[in-house]
Amino acid sequence: MADEKTYQPLTPTFMVQLAAPHTWAASIFPVLLASCLAFVFNASVGKPTSVSSVLVLLAISVLLQSAVNTINDYFDYVKGTDTEENQLDPTDAVLVYNNVNPRHALAYAIGLIVVAFVLGVYCIVIAGIAPLVIALIGVVVIFLYSGGKLPISYLPLGELASGFTMGGLITLASYQVLTGSLDFMVLVYSIPEILGIALIMLTNNGCDIEKDTEANRKTLPVLLGHERTVKLYHGVVYAWVLSICVIVGVVFTPGAIVLPFMLLAAHAPGRMLLANPLTAQSRAGAFGQCSTLNILFGSFYGLCILASTVTLTL
């Protein structure tokens, strides 16, 4: 009990740092993608009830993303994975640098999940049980990712789990809420989001090879080694761009008019990301560059989908 008195309170500043807003693109753009798909295939998003649904879905997704980030920090702290020696950015190791009570951080994460489920009642009322089932799968993945005897984050599955859960399942659930239709083709249209979010995780694990090796984590980059991880990283970036171009070209063909503008806008940050060495020292820069590309590609992909509904006449 004496040690507990030395803990700092969980202030709003620490709450924001634990929530990690710089990662929210991974939770916002799957919902926006679902909204664009719903508008094109269902044309109901423009109704007031659908606008409110989009806002609720965005809130739920951000809350769950914030919970994921907080729980990950909590388990990394209690397991001793994060230390001041291997975490150079204090905002990425709030519990380590600020002596915040880890139990308060865990309670905060659980509170975020509870609020998300309270908001989810609205989605269940208007769309039935399907989004609840998908959400429960997501919550299980949240806890299995960092918790348990053999967390997903200690296995070469983190990129796949985060990419599919956030990029695929969030988009699928959001589309179902907005349209009332559980269309699994949405998972195909979600491939760019899946790759973009997987790349965020690959950025994290690629820059943390030394730390994860010391913690006995068997992440994909740890198994591949730095050189092959960089090659895989570049391959995912190119596959990300190619997936957008192919899906737009085949399914949303008129929207291909937007693609040159996307490639032009993404050229500079894309080159910077591909030139990043993916080391602990370049971690902050890599995250910034990867987040920028997620925002750019997410925005332009949505524009391509919406532009496919526009008929040009000469």
PDB file of C-alpha atoms in Angstrom:
ATOM      1  CA  MET A   1       0.000   0.000   0.000  1.00  0.00           C
ATOM      2  CA  ALA A   2       2.901   2.322   0.668  1.00  0.00           C
ATOM      3  CA  ASP A   3       4.082   2.056  -2.935  1.00  0.00           C
ATOM      4  CA  GLU A   4       0.604   2.852  -4.216  1.00  0.00           C
ATOM      5  CA  LYS A   5       0.738   6.315  -2.637  1.00  0.00           C
ATOM      6  CA  THR A   6       3.632   7.215  -4.929  1.00  0.00           C
ATOM      7  CA  TYR A   7       1.541   6.748  -8.081  1.00  0.00           C
ATOM      8  CA  GLN A   8       0.510   9.807 -10.040  1.00  0.00           C
ATOM      9  CA  PRO A   9      -3.188  10.291 -10.755  1.00  0.00           C
ATOM     10  CA  LEU A  10      -4.509   9.326 -14.181  1.00  0.00           C
ATOM     11  CA  THR A  11      -4.944  12.856 -15.483  1.00  0.00           C
ATOM     12  CA  PRO A  12      -6.731  13.828 -18.737  1.00  0.00           C
ATOM     13  CA  THR A  13      -3.299  14.382 -20.311  1.00  0.00           C
ATOM     14  CA  PHE A  14      -2.238  10.827 -19.507  1.00  0.00           C
ATOM     15  CA  MET A  15      -5.599   9.526 -20.725  1.00  0.00           C
ATOM     16  CA  VAL A  16      -5.055  11.178 -24.099  1.00  0.00           C
ATOM     17  CA  GLN A  17      -1.507   9.815 -24.310  1.00  0.00           C
ATOM     18  CA  LEU A  18      -2.722   6.300 -23.481  1.00  0.00           C
ATOM     19  CA  ALA A  19      -5.468   6.608 -26.103  1.00  0.00           C
ATOM     20  CA  ALA A  20      -2.767   7.545 -28.676  1.00  0.00           C
ATOM     21  CA  PRO A  21      -4.743   9.775 -31.077  1.00  0.00           C
ATOM     22  CA  HIS A  22      -1.974   9.458 -33.684  1.00  0.00           C
ATOM     23  CA  THR A  23      -3.243   5.890 -34.298  1.00  0.00           C
ATOM     24  CA  TRP A  24      -6.902   6.816 -34.716  1.00  0.00           C
ATOM     25  CA  ALA A  25      -6.715   6.812 -38.509  1.00  0.00           C
ATOM     26  CA  ALA A  26      -6.829   3.013 -38.170  1.00  0.00           C
ATOM     27  CA  SER A  27     -10.239   3.254 -36.501  1.00  0.00           C
ATOM     28  CA  ILE A  28     -11.741   6.214 -38.370  1.00  0.00           C
ATOM     29  CA  PHE A  29     -11.136   5.242 -41.978  1.00  0.00           C
ATOM     30  CA  PRO A  30     -12.744   1.768 -41.846  1.00  0.00           C
ATOM     31  CA  VAL A  31     -15.974   3.483 -40.766  1.00  0.00           C
ATOM     32  CA  LEU A  32     -15.613   6.137 -43.471  1.00  0.00           C
ATOM     33  CA  LEU A  33     -14.943   3.412 -46.041  1.00  0.00           C
ATOM     34  CA  ALA A  34     -18.116   1.608 -44.951  1.00  0.00           C
ATOM     35  CA  SER A  35     -20.006   4.895 -45.256  1.00  0.00           C
ATOM     36  CA  CYS A  36     -18.764   5.421 -48.817  1.00  0.00           C
ATOM     37  CA  LEU A  37     -19.675   1.850 -49.766  1.00  0.00           C
ATOM     38  CA  ALA A  38     -23.107   2.227 -48.190  1.00  0.00           C
ATOM     39  CA  PHE A  39     -23.693   5.443 -50.098  1.00  0.00           C
ATOM     40  CA  VAL A  40     -22.737   3.844 -53.412  1.00  0.00           C
ATOM     41  CA  PHE A  41     -24.541   0.533 -52.964  1.00  0.00           C
ATOM     42  CA  ASN A  42     -27.427   1.619 -50.730  1.00  0.00           C
ATOM     43  CA  ALA A  43     -27.677   5.407 -51.126  1.00  0.00           C
ATOM     44  CA  SER A  44     -29.060   5.791 -47.597  1.00  0.00           C
ATOM     45  CA  VAL A  45     -26.165   7.468 -45.772  1.00  0.00           C
ATOM     46  CA  GLY A  46     -27.501  10.910 -46.655  1.00  0.00           C
ATOM     47  CA  LYS A  47     -30.573  10.392 -44.474  1.00  0.00           C
ATOM     48  CA  PRO A  48     -30.464  11.983 -40.995  1.00  0.00           C
ATOM     49  CA  THR A  49     -30.708   8.611 -39.246  1.00  0.00           C
ATOM     50  CA  SER A  50     -27.751   7.310 -41.242  1.00  0.00           C
ATOM     51  CA  VAL A  51     -25.657  10.404 -40.503  1.00  0.00           C
ATOM     52  CA  SER A  52     -26.241   9.816 -36.803  1.00  0.00           C
ATOM     53  CA  SER A  53     -25.305   6.165 -37.306  1.00  0.00           C
ATOM     54  CA  VAL A  54     -22.005   7.151 -38.915  1.00  0.00           C
ATOM     55  CA  LEU A  55     -21.199   9.447 -35.989  1.00  0.00           C
ATOM     56  CA  VAL A  56     -22.025   6.721 -33.454  1.00  0.00           C
ATOM     57  CA  LEU A  57     -19.932   4.194 -35.354  1.00  0.00           C
ATOM     58  CA  LEU A  58     -16.989   6.608 -35.449  1.00  0.00           C
ATOM     59  CA  ALA A  59     -17.260   7.130 -31.690  1.00  0.00           C
ATOM     60  CA  ILE A  60     -17.418   3.370 -31.023  1.00  0.00           C
ATOM     61  CA  SER A  61     -14.455   2.661 -33.263  1.00  0.00           C
ATOM     62  CA  VAL A  62     -12.276   5.379 -31.719  1.00  0.00           C
ATOM     63  CA  LEU A  63     -13.207   4.258 -28.199  1.00  0.00           C
ATOM     64  CA  LEU A  64     -12.239   0.658 -28.964  1.00  0.00           C
ATOM     65  CA  GLN A  65      -8.987   1.771 -30.626  1.00  0.00           C
ATOM     66  CA  SER A  66      -8.158   3.837 -27.542  1.00  0.00           C
ATOM     67  CA  ALA A  67      -8.912   0.819 -25.348  1.00  0.00           C
ATOM     68  CA  VAL A  68      -6.588  -1.348 -27.459  1.00  0.00           C
ATOM     69  CA  ASN A  69      -3.770   1.165 -27.078  1.00  0.00           C
ATOM     70  CA  THR A  70      -4.289   1.488 -23.321  1.00  0.00           C
ATOM     71  CA  ILE A  71      -4.502  -2.256 -22.702  1.00  0.00           C
ATOM     72  CA  ASN A  72      -1.368  -2.799 -24.777  1.00  0.00           C
ATOM     73  CA  ASP A  73       0.509  -0.226 -22.656  1.00  0.00           C
ATOM     74  CA  TYR A  74      -0.848  -1.817 -19.481  1.00  0.00           C
ATOM     75  CA  PHE A  75       0.345  -5.332 -20.306  1.00  0.00           C
ATOM     76  CA  ASP A  76       3.703  -4.094 -21.646  1.00  0.00           C
ATOM     77  CA  TYR A  77       4.193  -2.317 -18.317  1.00  0.00           C
ATOM     78  CA  VAL A  78       3.134  -5.107 -15.956  1.00  0.00           C
ATOM     79  CA  LYS A  79       5.158  -7.675 -17.920  1.00  0.00           C
ATOM     80  CA  GLY A  80       8.216  -5.410 -17.896  1.00  0.00           C
ATOM     81  CA  THR A  81       8.418  -5.254 -21.688  1.00  0.00           C
ATOM     82  CA  ASP A  82       8.496  -1.433 -21.722  1.00  0.00           C
ATOM     83  CA  THR A  83      11.335   0.328 -19.912  1.00  0.00           C
ATOM     84  CA  GLU A  84      12.905   3.768 -20.114  1.00  0.00           C
ATOM     85  CA  GLU A  85      15.892   2.147 -21.817  1.00  0.00           C
ATOM     86  CA  ASN A  86      13.934   0.660 -24.733  1.00  0.00           C
ATOM     87  CA  GLN A  87      11.144   3.245 -25.062  1.00  0.00           C
ATOM     88  CA  LEU A  88      12.596   6.533 -26.233  1.00  0.00           C
ATOM     89  CA  ASP A  89       9.269   8.381 -26.473  1.00  0.00           C
ATOM     90  CA  PRO A  90       7.628   9.082 -23.078  1.00  0.00           C
ATOM     91  CA  THR A  91       4.198   9.401 -24.712  1.00  0.00           C
ATOM     92  CA  ASP A  92       4.513   5.789 -25.920  1.00  0.00           C
ATOM     93  CA  ALA A  93       5.264   4.508 -22.404  1.00  0.00           C
ATOM     94  CA  VAL A  94       2.998   6.576 -20.152  1.00  0.00           C
ATOM     95  CA  LEU A  95       3.017   4.110 -17.273  1.00  0.00           C
ATOM     96  CA  VAL A  96       6.786   3.746 -17.324  1.00  0.00           C
ATOM     97  CA  TYR A  97       7.703   7.424 -17.448  1.00  0.00           C
ATOM     98  CA  ASN A  98       4.922   8.866 -15.294  1.00  0.00           C
ATOM     99  CA  ASN A  99       4.407   6.234 -12.605  1.00  0.00           C
ATOM    100  CA  VAL A 100       0.675   6.091 -13.245  1.00  0.00           C
ATOM    101  CA  ASN A 101      -1.161   3.384 -11.331  1.00  0.00           C
ATOM    102  CA  PRO A 102      -1.513   0.521 -13.853  1.00  0.00           C
ATOM    103  CA  ARG A 103      -4.803  -0.596 -12.290  1.00  0.00           C
ATOM    104  CA  HIS A 104      -6.241   2.842 -13.022  1.00  0.00           C
ATOM    105  CA  ALA A 105      -5.085   2.530 -16.623  1.00  0.00           C
ATOM    106  CA  LEU A 106      -6.759  -0.881 -16.928  1.00  0.00           C
ATOM    107  CA  ALA A 107      -9.964   0.506 -15.398  1.00  0.00           C
ATOM    108  CA  TYR A 108      -9.807   3.362 -17.909  1.00  0.00           C
ATOM    109  CA  ALA A 109      -9.514   0.883 -20.798  1.00  0.00           C
ATOM    110  CA  ILE A 110     -12.445  -1.169 -19.505  1.00  0.00           C
ATOM    111  CA  GLY A 111     -14.446   2.048 -19.134  1.00  0.00           C
ATOM    112  CA  LEU A 112     -13.773   2.901 -22.789  1.00  0.00           C
ATOM    113  CA  ILE A 113     -15.045  -0.523 -23.836  1.00  0.00           C
ATOM    114  CA  VAL A 114     -18.158  -0.173 -21.669  1.00  0.00           C
ATOM    115  CA  VAL A 115     -18.989   3.218 -23.207  1.00  0.00           C
ATOM    116  CA  ALA A 116     -18.455   1.739 -26.663  1.00  0.00           C
ATOM    117  CA  PHE A 117     -20.922  -1.057 -25.891  1.00  0.00           C
ATOM    118  CA  VAL A 118     -23.469   1.386 -24.489  1.00  0.00           C
ATOM    119  CA  LEU A 119     -23.296   3.281 -27.780  1.00  0.00           C
ATOM    120  CA  GLY A 120     -23.459  -0.057 -29.550  1.00  0.00           C
ATOM    121  CA  VAL A 121     -26.957  -0.620 -28.178  1.00  0.00           C
ATOM    122  CA  TYR A 122     -28.092   2.000 -30.686  1.00  0.00           C
ATOM    123  CA  CYS A 123     -26.544  -0.030 -33.511  1.00  0.00           C
ATOM    124  CA  ILE A 124     -28.168  -3.237 -32.268  1.00  0.00           C
ATOM    125  CA  VAL A 125     -31.582  -1.552 -32.164  1.00  0.00           C
ATOM    126  CA  ILE A 126     -31.368  -0.375 -35.764  1.00  0.00           C
ATOM    127  CA  ALA A 127     -29.387  -3.253 -37.295  1.00  0.00           C
ATOM    128  CA  GLY A 128     -29.963  -6.376 -35.198  1.00  0.00           C
ATOM    129  CA  ILE A 129     -27.524  -8.740 -33.532  1.00  0.00           C
ATOM    130  CA  ALA A 130     -24.909  -9.030 -36.311  1.00  0.00           C
ATOM    131  CA  PRO A 131     -22.836  -5.950 -35.329  1.00  0.00           C
ATOM    132  CA  LEU A 132     -22.827  -7.139 -31.698  1.00  0.00           C
ATOM    133  CA  VAL A 133     -21.387 -10.516 -32.711  1.00  0.00           C
ATOM    134  CA  ILE A 134     -18.688  -8.818 -34.801  1.00  0.00           C
ATOM    135  CA  ALA A 135     -17.936  -6.384 -31.961  1.00  0.00           C
ATOM    136  CA  LEU A 136     -17.587  -9.249 -29.464  1.00  0.00           C
ATOM    137  CA  ILE A 137     -15.062 -10.906 -31.772  1.00  0.00           C
ATOM    138  CA  GLY A 138     -13.156  -7.622 -31.859  1.00  0.00           C
ATOM    139  CA  VAL A 139     -13.149  -7.292 -28.053  1.00  0.00           C
ATOM    140  CA  VAL A 140     -11.862 -10.856 -27.667  1.00  0.00           C
ATOM    141  CA  VAL A 141      -9.028 -10.025 -30.063  1.00  0.00           C
ATOM    142  CA  ILE A 142      -8.298  -6.853 -28.046  1.00  0.00           C
ATOM    143  CA  PHE A 143      -7.668  -8.841 -24.876  1.00  0.00           C
ATOM    144  CA  LEU A 144      -5.929 -11.762 -26.586  1.00  0.00           C
ATOM    145  CA  TYR A 145      -3.597  -9.362 -28.366  1.00  0.00           C
ATOM    146  CA  SER A 146      -1.792  -8.299 -25.179  1.00  0.00           C
ATOM    147  CA  GLY A 147      -3.222 -10.499 -22.410  1.00  0.00           C
ATOM    148  CA  GLY A 148      -3.156 -14.159 -21.549  1.00  0.00           C
ATOM    149  CA  LYS A 149      -0.280 -16.604 -21.242  1.00  0.00           C
ATOM    150  CA  LEU A 150       0.590 -16.380 -24.939  1.00  0.00           C
ATOM    151  CA  PRO A 151      -0.570 -13.003 -26.319  1.00  0.00           C
ATOM    152  CA  ILE A 152      -0.993 -12.468 -30.045  1.00  0.00           C
ATOM    153  CA  SER A 153       1.560  -9.649 -29.764  1.00  0.00           C
ATOM    154  CA  TYR A 154       4.172 -12.280 -28.833  1.00  0.00           C
ATOM    155  CA  LEU A 155       3.447 -14.248 -32.028  1.00  0.00           C
ATOM    156  CA  PRO A 156       3.946 -13.542 -35.750  1.00  0.00           C
ATOM    157  CA  LEU A 157       0.215 -12.823 -36.030  1.00  0.00           C
ATOM    158  CA  GLY A 158      -0.060  -9.199 -34.885  1.00  0.00           C
ATOM    159  CA  GLU A 159      -0.151  -7.690 -38.356  1.00  0.00           C
ATOM    160  CA  LEU A 160      -2.797 -10.125 -39.591  1.00  0.00           C
ATOM    161  CA  ALA A 161      -4.925  -9.855 -36.438  1.00  0.00           C
ATOM    162  CA  SER A 162      -4.931  -6.052 -36.287  1.00  0.00           C
ATOM    163  CA  GLY A 163      -5.343  -5.586 -40.040  1.00  0.00           C
ATOM    164  CA  PHE A 164      -8.242  -8.000 -40.414  1.00  0.00           C
ATOM    165  CA  THR A 165     -10.009  -7.056 -37.168  1.00  0.00           C
ATOM    166  CA  MET A 166      -9.863  -3.292 -37.650  1.00  0.00           C
ATOM    167  CA  GLY A 167      -9.643  -2.936 -41.402  1.00  0.00           C
ATOM    168  CA  GLY A 168     -12.002  -5.794 -42.239  1.00  0.00           C
ATOM    169  CA  LEU A 169     -14.406  -6.488 -39.382  1.00  0.00           C
ATOM    170  CA  ILE A 170     -14.993  -2.843 -38.416  1.00  0.00           C
ATOM    171  CA  THR A 171     -15.790  -2.023 -42.039  1.00  0.00           C
ATOM    172  CA  LEU A 172     -18.084  -5.054 -42.345  1.00  0.00           C
ATOM    173  CA  ALA A 173     -19.947  -4.278 -39.120  1.00  0.00           C
ATOM    174  CA  SER A 174     -20.287  -0.594 -39.981  1.00  0.00           C
ATOM    175  CA  TYR A 175     -21.641  -1.410 -43.445  1.00  0.00           C
ATOM    176  CA  GLN A 176     -24.183  -3.792 -41.912  1.00  0.00           C
ATOM    177  CA  VAL A 177     -25.378  -1.107 -39.492  1.00  0.00           C
ATOM    178  CA  LEU A 178     -25.703   1.469 -42.282  1.00  0.00           C
ATOM    179  CA  THR A 179     -27.434  -0.772 -44.830  1.00  0.00           C
ATOM    180  CA  GLY A 180     -28.951  -3.690 -42.926  1.00  0.00           C
ATOM    181  CA  SER A 181     -27.042  -6.018 -45.257  1.00  0.00           C
ATOM    182  CA  LEU A 182     -24.215  -8.349 -44.207  1.00  0.00           C
ATOM    183  CA  ASP A 183     -22.314  -8.361 -47.494  1.00  0.00           C
ATOM    184  CA  PHE A 184     -19.008 -10.237 -47.236  1.00  0.00           C
ATOM    185  CA  MET A 185     -17.796  -8.618 -50.462  1.00  0.00           C
ATOM    186  CA  VAL A 186     -17.135  -5.658 -48.172  1.00  0.00           C
ATOM    187  CA  LEU A 187     -14.121  -7.605 -46.891  1.00  0.00           C
ATOM    188  CA  VAL A 188     -12.728  -7.566 -50.436  1.00  0.00           C
ATOM    189  CA  TYR A 189     -13.256  -3.821 -50.718  1.00  0.00           C
ATOM    190  CA  SER A 190     -11.554  -3.532 -47.313  1.00  0.00           C
ATOM    191  CA  ILE A 191      -8.255  -5.023 -48.493  1.00  0.00           C
ATOM    192  CA  PRO A 192      -6.554  -1.586 -48.739  1.00  0.00           C
ATOM    193  CA  GLU A 193      -7.625  -0.793 -45.162  1.00  0.00           C
ATOM    194  CA  ILE A 194      -6.443  -4.196 -43.960  1.00  0.00           C
ATOM    195  CA  LEU A 195      -3.036  -3.650 -45.556  1.00  0.00           C
ATOM    196  CA  GLY A 196      -2.740  -0.074 -44.282  1.00  0.00           C
ATOM    197  CA  ILE A 197      -3.529  -1.047 -40.693  1.00  0.00           C
ATOM    198  CA  ALA A 198      -1.287  -4.118 -40.886  1.00  0.00           C
ATOM    199  CA  LEU A 199       1.480  -1.770 -42.010  1.00  0.00           C
ATOM    200  CA  ILE A 200       1.026   0.298 -38.841  1.00  0.00           C
ATOM    201  CA  MET A 201       1.642  -2.840 -36.787  1.00  0.00           C
ATOM    202  CA  LEU A 202       4.554  -3.838 -39.003  1.00  0.00           C
ATOM    203  CA  THR A 203       6.017  -0.361 -38.437  1.00  0.00           C
ATOM    204  CA  ASN A 204       5.790  -0.860 -34.682  1.00  0.00           C
ATOM    205  CA  ASN A 205       7.208  -4.380 -34.684  1.00  0.00           C
ATOM    206  CA  GLY A 206       9.830  -3.594 -37.305  1.00  0.00           C
ATOM    207  CA  CYS A 207      11.239  -0.772 -35.204  1.00  0.00           C
ATOM    208  CA  ASP A 208      11.080  -2.862 -32.008  1.00  0.00           C
ATOM    209  CA  ILE A 209      13.024  -5.930 -33.134  1.00  0.00           C
ATOM    210  CA  GLU A 210      15.752  -5.518 -30.500  1.00  0.00           C
ATOM    211  CA  LYS A 211      13.295  -4.805 -27.675  1.00  0.00           C
ATOM    212  CA  ASP A 212      11.000  -7.665 -28.683  1.00  0.00           C
ATOM    213  CA  THR A 213      13.918 -10.087 -28.967  1.00  0.00           C
ATOM    214  CA  GLU A 214      14.962  -9.256 -25.411  1.00  0.00           C
ATOM    215  CA  ALA A 215      11.352  -9.745 -24.260  1.00  0.00           C
ATOM    216  CA  ASN A 216      11.265 -13.159 -25.999  1.00  0.00           C
ATOM    217  CA  ARG A 217       8.569 -12.016 -28.400  1.00  0.00           C
ATOM    218  CA  LYS A 218       8.347 -13.992 -31.622  1.00  0.00           C
ATOM    219  CA  THR A 219       6.880 -11.250 -33.786  1.00  0.00           C
ATOM    220  CA  LEU A 220       7.073 -11.526 -37.554  1.00  0.00           C
ATOM    221  CA  PRO A 221       9.990  -9.038 -37.802  1.00  0.00           C
ATOM    222  CA  VAL A 222      11.872 -10.891 -35.042  1.00  0.00           C
ATOM    223  CA  LEU A 223      11.547 -14.137 -37.012  1.00  0.00           C
ATOM    224  CA  LEU A 224      12.422 -12.507 -40.342  1.00  0.00           C
ATOM    225  CA  GLY A 225      15.260 -10.301 -39.161  1.00  0.00           C
ATOM    226  CA  HIS A 226      15.717  -6.630 -40.018  1.00  0.00           C
ATOM    227  CA  GLU A 227      16.770  -6.957 -43.665  1.00  0.00           C
ATOM    228  CA  ARG A 228      13.892  -9.216 -44.706  1.00  0.00           C
ATOM    229  CA  THR A 229      11.455  -7.164 -42.623  1.00  0.00           C
ATOM    230  CA  VAL A 230      12.376  -4.060 -44.624  1.00  0.00           C
ATOM    231  CA  LYS A 231      11.813  -5.969 -47.879  1.00  0.00           C
ATOM    232  CA  LEU A 232       8.429  -7.200 -46.642  1.00  0.00           C
ATOM    233  CA  TYR A 233       7.577  -3.688 -45.527  1.00  0.00           C
ATOM    234  CA  HIS A 234       8.247  -2.291 -48.991  1.00  0.00           C
ATOM    235  CA  GLY A 235       6.205  -5.113 -50.526  1.00  0.00           C
ATOM    236  CA  VAL A 236       3.202  -4.298 -48.318  1.00  0.00           C
ATOM    237  CA  VAL A 237       3.418  -0.612 -49.274  1.00  0.00           C
ATOM    238  CA  TYR A 238       3.365  -1.465 -52.987  1.00  0.00           C
ATOM    239  CA  ALA A 239       0.586  -4.048 -52.481  1.00  0.00           C
ATOM    240  CA  TRP A 240      -1.404  -1.382 -50.621  1.00  0.00           C
ATOM    241  CA  VAL A 241      -1.223   1.022 -53.566  1.00  0.00           C
ATOM    242  CA  LEU A 242      -1.865  -1.745 -56.098  1.00  0.00           C
ATOM    243  CA  SER A 243      -4.931  -3.017 -54.223  1.00  0.00           C
ATOM    244  CA  ILE A 244      -6.555   0.424 -54.377  1.00  0.00           C
ATOM    245  CA  CYS A 245      -5.816   0.776 -58.074  1.00  0.00           C
ATOM    246  CA  VAL A 246      -7.120  -2.705 -58.918  1.00  0.00           C
ATOM    247  CA  ILE A 247     -10.314  -2.496 -56.840  1.00  0.00           C
ATOM    248  CA  VAL A 248     -11.118   0.979 -58.142  1.00  0.00           C
ATOM    249  CA  GLY A 249     -10.279   0.005 -61.723  1.00  0.00           C
ATOM    250  CA  VAL A 250     -12.420  -3.149 -61.650  1.00  0.00           C
ATOM    251  CA  VAL A 251     -15.334  -2.266 -59.347  1.00  0.00           C
ATOM    252  CA  PHE A 252     -15.494   1.533 -59.145  1.00  0.00           C
ATOM    253  CA  THR A 253     -14.157   2.226 -62.626  1.00  0.00           C
ATOM    254  CA  PRO A 254     -15.367   5.838 -63.118  1.00  0.00           C
ATOM    255  CA  GLY A 255     -13.606   6.731 -59.850  1.00  0.00           C
ATOM    256  CA  ALA A 256     -10.253   5.885 -61.422  1.00  0.00           C
ATOM    257  CA  ILE A 257     -10.098   9.525 -62.484  1.00  0.00           C
ATOM    258  CA  VAL A 258      -9.063  10.286 -58.903  1.00  0.00           C
ATOM    259  CA  LEU A 259      -6.156   7.813 -58.841  1.00  0.00           C
ATOM    260  CA  PRO A 260      -3.522  10.076 -60.474  1.00  0.00           C
ATOM    261  CA  PHE A 261      -4.175  12.720 -57.826  1.00  0.00           C
ATOM    262  CA  MET A 262      -3.794  10.085 -55.102  1.00  0.00           C
ATOM    263  CA  LEU A 263      -0.476   8.900 -56.484  1.00  0.00           C
ATOM    264  CA  LEU A 264       0.784  12.450 -56.813  1.00  0.00           C
ATOM    265  CA  ALA A 265      -0.185  13.340 -53.240  1.00  0.00           C
ATOM    266  CA  ALA A 266       1.313  10.134 -51.833  1.00  0.00           C
ATOM    267  CA  HIS A 267       4.592  10.332 -53.755  1.00  0.00           C
ATOM    268  CA  ALA A 268       6.615  12.388 -51.267  1.00  0.00           C
ATOM    269  CA  PRO A 269       5.465  10.745 -47.991  1.00  0.00           C
ATOM    270  CA  GLY A 270       5.651   7.353 -49.700  1.00  0.00           C
ATOM    271  CA  ARG A 271       9.287   7.879 -50.670  1.00  0.00           C
ATOM    272  CA  MET A 272      10.089   9.015 -47.137  1.00  0.00           C
ATOM    273  CA  LEU A 273       8.477   5.916 -45.652  1.00  0.00           C
ATOM    274  CA  LEU A 274      10.268   3.578 -48.051  1.00  0.00           C
ATOM    275  CA  ALA A 275      13.564   5.284 -47.141  1.00  0.00           C
ATOM    276  CA  ASN A 276      12.965   4.886 -43.403  1.00  0.00           C
ATOM    277  CA  PRO A 277      15.429   2.365 -41.908  1.00  0.00           C
ATOM    278  CA  LEU A 278      12.828   1.033 -39.421  1.00  0.00           C
ATOM    279  CA  THR A 279      14.965   1.316 -36.303  1.00  0.00           C
ATOM    280  CA  ALA A 280      14.173   2.320 -32.732  1.00  0.00           C
ATOM    281  CA  GLN A 281      15.657   5.747 -33.425  1.00  0.00           C
ATOM    282  CA  SER A 282      13.523   6.283 -36.559  1.00  0.00           C
ATOM    283  CA  ARG A 283      10.341   4.901 -34.956  1.00  0.00           C
ATOM    284  CA  ALA A 284       8.590   8.256 -34.470  1.00  0.00           C
ATOM    285  CA  GLY A 285       9.294   9.303 -38.052  1.00  0.00           C
ATOM    286  CA  ALA A 286       8.102   5.966 -39.436  1.00  0.00           C
ATOM    287  CA  PHE A 287       4.847   6.201 -37.485  1.00  0.00           C
ATOM    288  CA  GLY A 288       4.250   9.737 -38.732  1.00  0.00           C
ATOM    289  CA  GLN A 289       4.911   8.769 -42.337  1.00  0.00           C
ATOM    290  CA  CYS A 290       2.767   5.630 -42.093  1.00  0.00           C
ATOM    291  CA  SER A 291      -0.089   7.588 -40.499  1.00  0.00           C
ATOM    292  CA  THR A 292       0.136  10.217 -43.239  1.00  0.00           C
ATOM    293  CA  LEU A 293      -0.169   7.544 -45.918  1.00  0.00           C
ATOM    294  CA  ASN A 294      -3.106   5.920 -44.111  1.00  0.00           C
ATOM    295  CA  ILE A 295      -4.893   9.270 -44.116  1.00  0.00           C
ATOM    296  CA  LEU A 296      -4.024   9.994 -47.752  1.00  0.00           C
ATOM    297  CA  PHE A 297      -4.902   6.562 -49.131  1.00  0.00           C
ATOM    298  CA  GLY A 298      -8.000   6.275 -46.947  1.00  0.00           C
ATOM    299  CA  SER A 299      -9.262   9.665 -48.112  1.00  0.00           C
ATOM    300  CA  PHE A 300      -8.517   9.166 -51.801  1.00  0.00           C
ATOM    301  CA  TYR A 301      -9.873   5.617 -51.812  1.00  0.00           C
ATOM    302  CA  GLY A 302     -13.143   6.939 -50.417  1.00  0.00           C
ATOM    303  CA  LEU A 303     -13.164   9.701 -53.027  1.00  0.00           C
ATOM    304  CA  CYS A 304     -12.617   7.141 -55.781  1.00  0.00           C
ATOM    305  CA  ILE A 305     -15.630   5.151 -54.547  1.00  0.00           C
ATOM    306  CA  LEU A 306     -17.834   8.239 -54.330  1.00  0.00           C
ATOM    307  CA  ALA A 307     -16.602   9.543 -57.692  1.00  0.00           C
ATOM    308  CA  SER A 308     -17.726   6.271 -59.306  1.00  0.00           C
ATOM    309  CA  THR A 309     -21.327   7.487 -58.913  1.00  0.00           C
ATOM    310  CA  VAL A 310     -20.690  10.679 -60.889  1.00  0.00           C
ATOM    311  CA  THR A 311     -21.581  10.638 -64.581  1.00  0.00           C
ATOM    312  CA  LEU A 312     -19.479  12.936 -66.749  1.00  0.00           C
ATOM    313  CA  THR A 313     -20.996  14.295 -69.928  1.00  0.00           C
ATOM    314  CA  LEU A 314     -19.138  16.035 -72.706  1.00  0.00           C
TER     315      LEU A 314
END
